[in-house]
Amino acid sequence: MVSRNAPCHCGSGKKFKKCCMNSNQGFTLGGVRAGEQMYVEFLGNKNRVNTSLNSSNDQGYVELLDLGILYKRTGHYEKAKETYIQAIKLEPKRSMAYYNLGKILYILEEYEASVKSYQTALELGHKKLEPMRHLGYSLLAQNIEPSDENVMKYYLQSINPTKRYTYKKPTQAQITGYEKRCVEAAQAYLEAAMKGQ
């Protein structure tokens, strides 16, 4: 079990209690949700995942999240991706691995998979604001306008601080405008997904 005062395993630099504690404890038992099943199938694992929860799963899940963060921080993105997929298979009803995987997939320019990962994190009850913003970035990255490249690289630098990107720093107005478009794109995407279910 992660201590409330320990640094959060999502890599935000905040204490666990001030960051992801509530979203990590917000999972529920029961059948696989629609978005979760979609993402498990997207990963190529069509077999039903064991969803029983116990303390060894919890510890293993947190260890996998920590390992994924370590791989990300050292630039081993494929290994981070594999590690988060292992965490998802271990605990498919918890949102944090999907959320962290979404960032890795974005860094790897696998935008469609990143969208699915963030969508699943939201469906599993992850805090709304951050995944919505990241989901929007993943959606807009699929058709990036040349005028938005600096904002996109600025965002990429924020989720991947270990690598240095060359870009002209966007103004706060440019960032705010782009992030507003991100949230609008995410809302429209989720509304369309809900109508399609």
PDB file of C-alpha atoms in Angstrom:
ATOM      1  CA  MET A   1       0.000   0.000   0.000  1.00  0.00           C
ATOM      2  CA  VAL A   2       1.291   3.454  -0.882  1.00  0.00           C
ATOM      3  CA  SER A   3       1.666   5.892   1.993  1.00  0.00           C
ATOM      4  CA  ARG A   4      -0.581   8.959   1.785  1.00  0.00           C
ATOM      5  CA  ASN A   5       2.471  11.222   2.184  1.00  0.00           C
ATOM      6  CA  ALA A   6       4.663   9.418  -0.349  1.00  0.00           C
ATOM      7  CA  PRO A   7       5.330  11.082  -3.706  1.00  0.00           C
ATOM      8  CA  CYS A   8       2.561  10.202  -6.140  1.00  0.00           C
ATOM      9  CA  HIS A   9       3.445   7.378  -8.527  1.00  0.00           C
ATOM     10  CA  CYS A  10       2.013   9.299 -11.504  1.00  0.00           C
ATOM     11  CA  GLY A  11       5.146  11.444 -11.527  1.00  0.00           C
ATOM     12  CA  SER A  12       3.425  14.764 -10.794  1.00  0.00           C
ATOM     13  CA  GLY A  13       5.737  15.564  -7.872  1.00  0.00           C
ATOM     14  CA  LYS A  14       2.764  15.992  -5.533  1.00  0.00           C
ATOM     15  CA  LYS A  15       2.016  13.866  -2.485  1.00  0.00           C
ATOM     16  CA  PHE A  16      -0.116  10.811  -3.207  1.00  0.00           C
ATOM     17  CA  LYS A  17      -2.948  12.148  -0.982  1.00  0.00           C
ATOM     18  CA  LYS A  18      -3.066  15.441  -2.932  1.00  0.00           C
ATOM     19  CA  CYS A  19      -2.942  13.805  -6.342  1.00  0.00           C
ATOM     20  CA  CYS A  20      -4.130  10.329  -7.314  1.00  0.00           C
ATOM     21  CA  MET A  21      -5.200   8.731  -4.039  1.00  0.00           C
ATOM     22  CA  ASN A  22      -8.906   9.248  -4.658  1.00  0.00           C
ATOM     23  CA  SER A  23      -8.835   8.082  -8.263  1.00  0.00           C
ATOM     24  CA  ASN A  24      -6.830   4.962  -7.344  1.00  0.00           C
ATOM     25  CA  GLN A  25      -9.322   3.988  -4.681  1.00  0.00           C
ATOM     26  CA  GLY A  26     -12.264   4.725  -6.934  1.00  0.00           C
ATOM     27  CA  PHE A  27     -12.300   1.429  -8.813  1.00  0.00           C
ATOM     28  CA  THR A  28     -15.248  -0.905  -8.537  1.00  0.00           C
ATOM     29  CA  LEU A  29     -15.705  -4.645  -8.767  1.00  0.00           C
ATOM     30  CA  GLY A  30     -18.046  -6.239 -11.244  1.00  0.00           C
ATOM     31  CA  GLY A  31     -18.131  -6.782 -14.983  1.00  0.00           C
ATOM     32  CA  VAL A  32     -15.748  -5.235 -17.434  1.00  0.00           C
ATOM     33  CA  ARG A  33     -16.949  -1.807 -18.549  1.00  0.00           C
ATOM     34  CA  ALA A  34     -17.424  -1.084 -22.220  1.00  0.00           C
ATOM     35  CA  GLY A  35     -14.381   1.149 -22.613  1.00  0.00           C
ATOM     36  CA  GLU A  36     -12.174  -1.158 -20.604  1.00  0.00           C
ATOM     37  CA  GLN A  37     -13.120  -4.157 -22.716  1.00  0.00           C
ATOM     38  CA  MET A  38     -12.551  -2.115 -25.860  1.00  0.00           C
ATOM     39  CA  TYR A  39      -9.055  -1.212 -24.717  1.00  0.00           C
ATOM     40  CA  VAL A  40      -8.160  -4.712 -23.523  1.00  0.00           C
ATOM     41  CA  GLU A  41      -9.253  -5.964 -26.953  1.00  0.00           C
ATOM     42  CA  PHE A  42      -7.336  -3.122 -28.611  1.00  0.00           C
ATOM     43  CA  LEU A  43      -4.216  -4.416 -26.852  1.00  0.00           C
ATOM     44  CA  GLY A  44      -4.814  -7.823 -28.407  1.00  0.00           C
ATOM     45  CA  ASN A  45      -5.874  -9.642 -25.223  1.00  0.00           C
ATOM     46  CA  LYS A  46      -9.387 -10.906 -25.887  1.00  0.00           C
ATOM     47  CA  ASN A  47      -9.294 -13.304 -22.937  1.00  0.00           C
ATOM     48  CA  ARG A  48     -11.121 -12.171 -19.827  1.00  0.00           C
ATOM     49  CA  VAL A  49      -8.641 -10.690 -17.389  1.00  0.00           C
ATOM     50  CA  ASN A  50      -8.673 -11.852 -13.763  1.00  0.00           C
ATOM     51  CA  THR A  51     -10.338  -8.989 -11.912  1.00  0.00           C
ATOM     52  CA  SER A  52     -10.077 -10.295  -8.358  1.00  0.00           C
ATOM     53  CA  LEU A  53      -8.335  -7.822  -6.099  1.00  0.00           C
ATOM     54  CA  ASN A  54      -5.963  -8.726  -3.326  1.00  0.00           C
ATOM     55  CA  SER A  55      -3.049  -7.124  -1.533  1.00  0.00           C
ATOM     56  CA  SER A  56      -0.416  -8.837  -3.698  1.00  0.00           C
ATOM     57  CA  ASN A  57      -2.140  -7.495  -6.843  1.00  0.00           C
ATOM     58  CA  ASP A  58      -2.264  -4.038  -5.261  1.00  0.00           C
ATOM     59  CA  GLN A  59       1.425  -4.095  -4.400  1.00  0.00           C
ATOM     60  CA  GLY A  60       2.342  -5.504  -7.808  1.00  0.00           C
ATOM     61  CA  TYR A  61       0.229  -2.869  -9.529  1.00  0.00           C
ATOM     62  CA  VAL A  62       1.899  -0.004  -7.677  1.00  0.00           C
ATOM     63  CA  GLU A  63       5.341  -1.500  -8.348  1.00  0.00           C
ATOM     64  CA  LEU A  64       4.535  -1.701 -12.063  1.00  0.00           C
ATOM     65  CA  LEU A  65       3.381   1.925 -12.055  1.00  0.00           C
ATOM     66  CA  ASP A  66       6.622   2.964 -10.355  1.00  0.00           C
ATOM     67  CA  LEU A  67       8.668   0.931 -12.836  1.00  0.00           C
ATOM     68  CA  GLY A  68       6.794   2.493 -15.756  1.00  0.00           C
ATOM     69  CA  ILE A  69       7.565   5.964 -14.424  1.00  0.00           C
ATOM     70  CA  LEU A  70      11.237   5.030 -14.066  1.00  0.00           C
ATOM     71  CA  TYR A  71      11.343   3.776 -17.657  1.00  0.00           C
ATOM     72  CA  LYS A  72       9.656   6.978 -18.861  1.00  0.00           C
ATOM     73  CA  ARG A  73      12.076   9.193 -16.956  1.00  0.00           C
ATOM     74  CA  THR A  74      15.050   7.349 -18.432  1.00  0.00           C
ATOM     75  CA  GLY A  75      13.680   7.492 -21.982  1.00  0.00           C
ATOM     76  CA  HIS A  76      12.799   3.787 -22.305  1.00  0.00           C
ATOM     77  CA  TYR A  77       9.333   4.397 -23.712  1.00  0.00           C
ATOM     78  CA  GLU A  78       8.664   0.953 -25.186  1.00  0.00           C
ATOM     79  CA  LYS A  79       9.545  -0.648 -21.850  1.00  0.00           C
ATOM     80  CA  ALA A  80       7.282   1.846 -20.062  1.00  0.00           C
ATOM     81  CA  LYS A  81       4.489   0.941 -22.474  1.00  0.00           C
ATOM     82  CA  GLU A  82       4.960  -2.790 -21.817  1.00  0.00           C
ATOM     83  CA  THR A  83       5.035  -2.187 -18.065  1.00  0.00           C
ATOM     84  CA  TYR A  84       1.784  -0.214 -18.060  1.00  0.00           C
ATOM     85  CA  ILE A  85       0.124  -2.913 -20.179  1.00  0.00           C
ATOM     86  CA  GLN A  86       1.219  -5.465 -17.549  1.00  0.00           C
ATOM     87  CA  ALA A  87      -0.315  -3.267 -14.836  1.00  0.00           C
ATOM     88  CA  ILE A  88      -3.566  -3.069 -16.827  1.00  0.00           C
ATOM     89  CA  LYS A  89      -3.681  -6.843 -17.154  1.00  0.00           C
ATOM     90  CA  LEU A  90      -3.083  -7.185 -13.404  1.00  0.00           C
ATOM     91  CA  GLU A  91      -5.682  -4.565 -12.372  1.00  0.00           C
ATOM     92  CA  PRO A  92      -7.922  -3.721 -15.355  1.00  0.00           C
ATOM     93  CA  LYS A  93     -10.387  -1.768 -13.203  1.00  0.00           C
ATOM     94  CA  ARG A  94      -7.916   0.867 -12.001  1.00  0.00           C
ATOM     95  CA  SER A  95      -7.420   4.024 -13.994  1.00  0.00           C
ATOM     96  CA  MET A  96      -3.844   5.116 -13.287  1.00  0.00           C
ATOM     97  CA  ALA A  97      -2.084   2.670 -15.623  1.00  0.00           C
ATOM     98  CA  TYR A  98      -4.385   3.693 -18.495  1.00  0.00           C
ATOM     99  CA  TYR A  99      -3.697   7.359 -17.739  1.00  0.00           C
ATOM    100  CA  ASN A 100       0.085   6.870 -17.621  1.00  0.00           C
ATOM    101  CA  LEU A 101      -0.022   4.657 -20.717  1.00  0.00           C
ATOM    102  CA  GLY A 102      -1.827   7.439 -22.580  1.00  0.00           C
ATOM    103  CA  LYS A 103       1.149   9.751 -22.032  1.00  0.00           C
ATOM    104  CA  ILE A 104       3.623   7.129 -23.230  1.00  0.00           C
ATOM    105  CA  LEU A 105       1.556   6.417 -26.331  1.00  0.00           C
ATOM    106  CA  TYR A 106       1.432  10.141 -27.072  1.00  0.00           C
ATOM    107  CA  ILE A 107       5.221  10.385 -26.766  1.00  0.00           C
ATOM    108  CA  LEU A 108       5.503   7.405 -29.144  1.00  0.00           C
ATOM    109  CA  GLU A 109       3.122   9.195 -31.535  1.00  0.00           C
ATOM    110  CA  GLU A 110       0.542   6.412 -31.225  1.00  0.00           C
ATOM    111  CA  TYR A 111      -2.242   8.954 -30.970  1.00  0.00           C
ATOM    112  CA  GLU A 112      -5.222   6.681 -31.639  1.00  0.00           C
ATOM    113  CA  ALA A 113      -4.103   4.268 -28.906  1.00  0.00           C
ATOM    114  CA  SER A 114      -3.447   7.223 -26.605  1.00  0.00           C
ATOM    115  CA  VAL A 115      -7.028   8.394 -27.132  1.00  0.00           C
ATOM    116  CA  LYS A 116      -8.378   4.937 -26.204  1.00  0.00           C
ATOM    117  CA  SER A 117      -6.200   4.823 -23.106  1.00  0.00           C
ATOM    118  CA  TYR A 118      -7.346   8.221 -21.816  1.00  0.00           C
ATOM    119  CA  GLN A 119     -10.962   7.371 -22.624  1.00  0.00           C
ATOM    120  CA  THR A 120     -10.697   4.223 -20.538  1.00  0.00           C
ATOM    121  CA  ALA A 121      -9.083   6.127 -17.646  1.00  0.00           C
ATOM    122  CA  LEU A 122     -12.042   8.507 -17.681  1.00  0.00           C
ATOM    123  CA  GLU A 123     -14.571   5.677 -17.829  1.00  0.00           C
ATOM    124  CA  LEU A 124     -12.902   4.101 -14.813  1.00  0.00           C
ATOM    125  CA  GLY A 125     -13.363   7.292 -12.816  1.00  0.00           C
ATOM    126  CA  HIS A 126      -9.993   9.014 -13.121  1.00  0.00           C
ATOM    127  CA  LYS A 127     -10.043  12.708 -12.197  1.00  0.00           C
ATOM    128  CA  LYS A 128     -11.775  14.470 -15.065  1.00  0.00           C
ATOM    129  CA  LEU A 129      -9.712  17.549 -15.911  1.00  0.00           C
ATOM    130  CA  GLU A 130      -6.287  16.091 -16.657  1.00  0.00           C
ATOM    131  CA  PRO A 131      -7.378  13.102 -18.783  1.00  0.00           C
ATOM    132  CA  MET A 132      -9.794  15.362 -20.693  1.00  0.00           C
ATOM    133  CA  ARG A 133      -6.961  17.747 -21.511  1.00  0.00           C
ATOM    134  CA  HIS A 134      -4.614  14.911 -22.494  1.00  0.00           C
ATOM    135  CA  LEU A 135      -7.363  13.207 -24.503  1.00  0.00           C
ATOM    136  CA  GLY A 136      -7.866  16.457 -26.405  1.00  0.00           C
ATOM    137  CA  TYR A 137      -4.162  16.788 -27.149  1.00  0.00           C
ATOM    138  CA  SER A 138      -4.139  13.214 -28.477  1.00  0.00           C
ATOM    139  CA  LEU A 139      -7.178  13.898 -30.660  1.00  0.00           C
ATOM    140  CA  LEU A 140      -5.806  17.143 -32.094  1.00  0.00           C
ATOM    141  CA  ALA A 141      -2.326  15.670 -32.640  1.00  0.00           C
ATOM    142  CA  GLN A 142      -3.761  13.397 -35.316  1.00  0.00           C
ATOM    143  CA  ASN A 143      -4.228  16.459 -37.581  1.00  0.00           C
ATOM    144  CA  ILE A 144      -1.913  19.117 -36.172  1.00  0.00           C
ATOM    145  CA  GLU A 145      -1.986  22.511 -37.861  1.00  0.00           C
ATOM    146  CA  PRO A 146       1.437  24.100 -38.567  1.00  0.00           C
ATOM    147  CA  SER A 147       0.422  27.115 -36.466  1.00  0.00           C
ATOM    148  CA  ASP A 148      -0.103  24.808 -33.454  1.00  0.00           C
ATOM    149  CA  GLU A 149       3.225  22.946 -33.620  1.00  0.00           C
ATOM    150  CA  ASN A 150       4.889  25.081 -30.925  1.00  0.00           C
ATOM    151  CA  VAL A 151       2.009  24.493 -28.495  1.00  0.00           C
ATOM    152  CA  MET A 152       2.120  20.752 -29.238  1.00  0.00           C
ATOM    153  CA  LYS A 153       5.883  20.628 -28.619  1.00  0.00           C
ATOM    154  CA  TYR A 154       5.447  22.683 -25.453  1.00  0.00           C
ATOM    155  CA  TYR A 155       2.896  20.116 -24.260  1.00  0.00           C
ATOM    156  CA  LEU A 156       5.156  17.249 -25.296  1.00  0.00           C
ATOM    157  CA  GLN A 157       7.975  18.819 -23.285  1.00  0.00           C
ATOM    158  CA  SER A 158       5.667  19.006 -20.245  1.00  0.00           C
ATOM    159  CA  ILE A 159       4.840  15.281 -20.338  1.00  0.00           C
ATOM    160  CA  ASN A 160       8.358  14.253 -21.321  1.00  0.00           C
ATOM    161  CA  PRO A 161      10.763  16.544 -19.460  1.00  0.00           C
ATOM    162  CA  THR A 162      13.771  14.248 -19.904  1.00  0.00           C
ATOM    163  CA  LYS A 163      13.999  14.989 -23.637  1.00  0.00           C
ATOM    164  CA  ARG A 164      14.653  18.492 -24.965  1.00  0.00           C
ATOM    165  CA  TYR A 165      12.544  19.648 -27.885  1.00  0.00           C
ATOM    166  CA  THR A 166      13.273  22.640 -30.073  1.00  0.00           C
ATOM    167  CA  TYR A 167      10.376  25.044 -30.326  1.00  0.00           C
ATOM    168  CA  LYS A 168       9.447  28.668 -29.857  1.00  0.00           C
ATOM    169  CA  LYS A 169       7.698  28.997 -26.504  1.00  0.00           C
ATOM    170  CA  PRO A 170       4.026  29.780 -27.144  1.00  0.00           C
ATOM    171  CA  THR A 171       2.303  32.664 -25.405  1.00  0.00           C
ATOM    172  CA  GLN A 172      -0.093  31.967 -22.550  1.00  0.00           C
ATOM    173  CA  ALA A 173      -2.966  33.011 -24.818  1.00  0.00           C
ATOM    174  CA  GLN A 174      -1.902  30.441 -27.433  1.00  0.00           C
ATOM    175  CA  ILE A 175      -1.686  27.713 -24.795  1.00  0.00           C
ATOM    176  CA  THR A 176      -5.037  28.630 -23.258  1.00  0.00           C
ATOM    177  CA  GLY A 177      -6.728  28.769 -26.671  1.00  0.00           C
ATOM    178  CA  TYR A 178      -5.291  25.412 -27.717  1.00  0.00           C
ATOM    179  CA  GLU A 179      -6.205  23.759 -24.421  1.00  0.00           C
ATOM    180  CA  LYS A 180      -9.756  25.054 -24.774  1.00  0.00           C
ATOM    181  CA  ARG A 181      -9.897  23.392 -28.191  1.00  0.00           C
ATOM    182  CA  CYS A 182      -8.493  20.216 -26.607  1.00  0.00           C
ATOM    183  CA  VAL A 183     -11.232  20.062 -23.998  1.00  0.00           C
ATOM    184  CA  GLU A 184     -13.907  20.802 -26.623  1.00  0.00           C
ATOM    185  CA  ALA A 185     -12.522  18.035 -28.874  1.00  0.00           C
ATOM    186  CA  ALA A 186     -12.452  15.608 -25.934  1.00  0.00           C
ATOM    187  CA  GLN A 187     -16.040  16.440 -24.952  1.00  0.00           C
ATOM    188  CA  ALA A 188     -17.272  15.983 -28.513  1.00  0.00           C
ATOM    189  CA  TYR A 189     -15.367  12.694 -28.827  1.00  0.00           C
ATOM    190  CA  LEU A 190     -16.784  11.316 -25.568  1.00  0.00           C
ATOM    191  CA  GLU A 191     -20.320  12.403 -26.429  1.00  0.00           C
ATOM    192  CA  ALA A 192     -20.052  10.653 -29.790  1.00  0.00           C
ATOM    193  CA  ALA A 193     -18.628   7.543 -28.115  1.00  0.00           C
ATOM    194  CA  MET A 194     -21.518   7.458 -25.630  1.00  0.00           C
ATOM    195  CA  LYS A 195     -24.079   7.753 -28.455  1.00  0.00           C
ATOM    196  CA  GLY A 196     -22.359   4.876 -30.256  1.00  0.00           C
ATOM    197  CA  GLN A 197     -22.646   2.471 -27.294  1.00  0.00           C
TER     198      GLN A 197
END
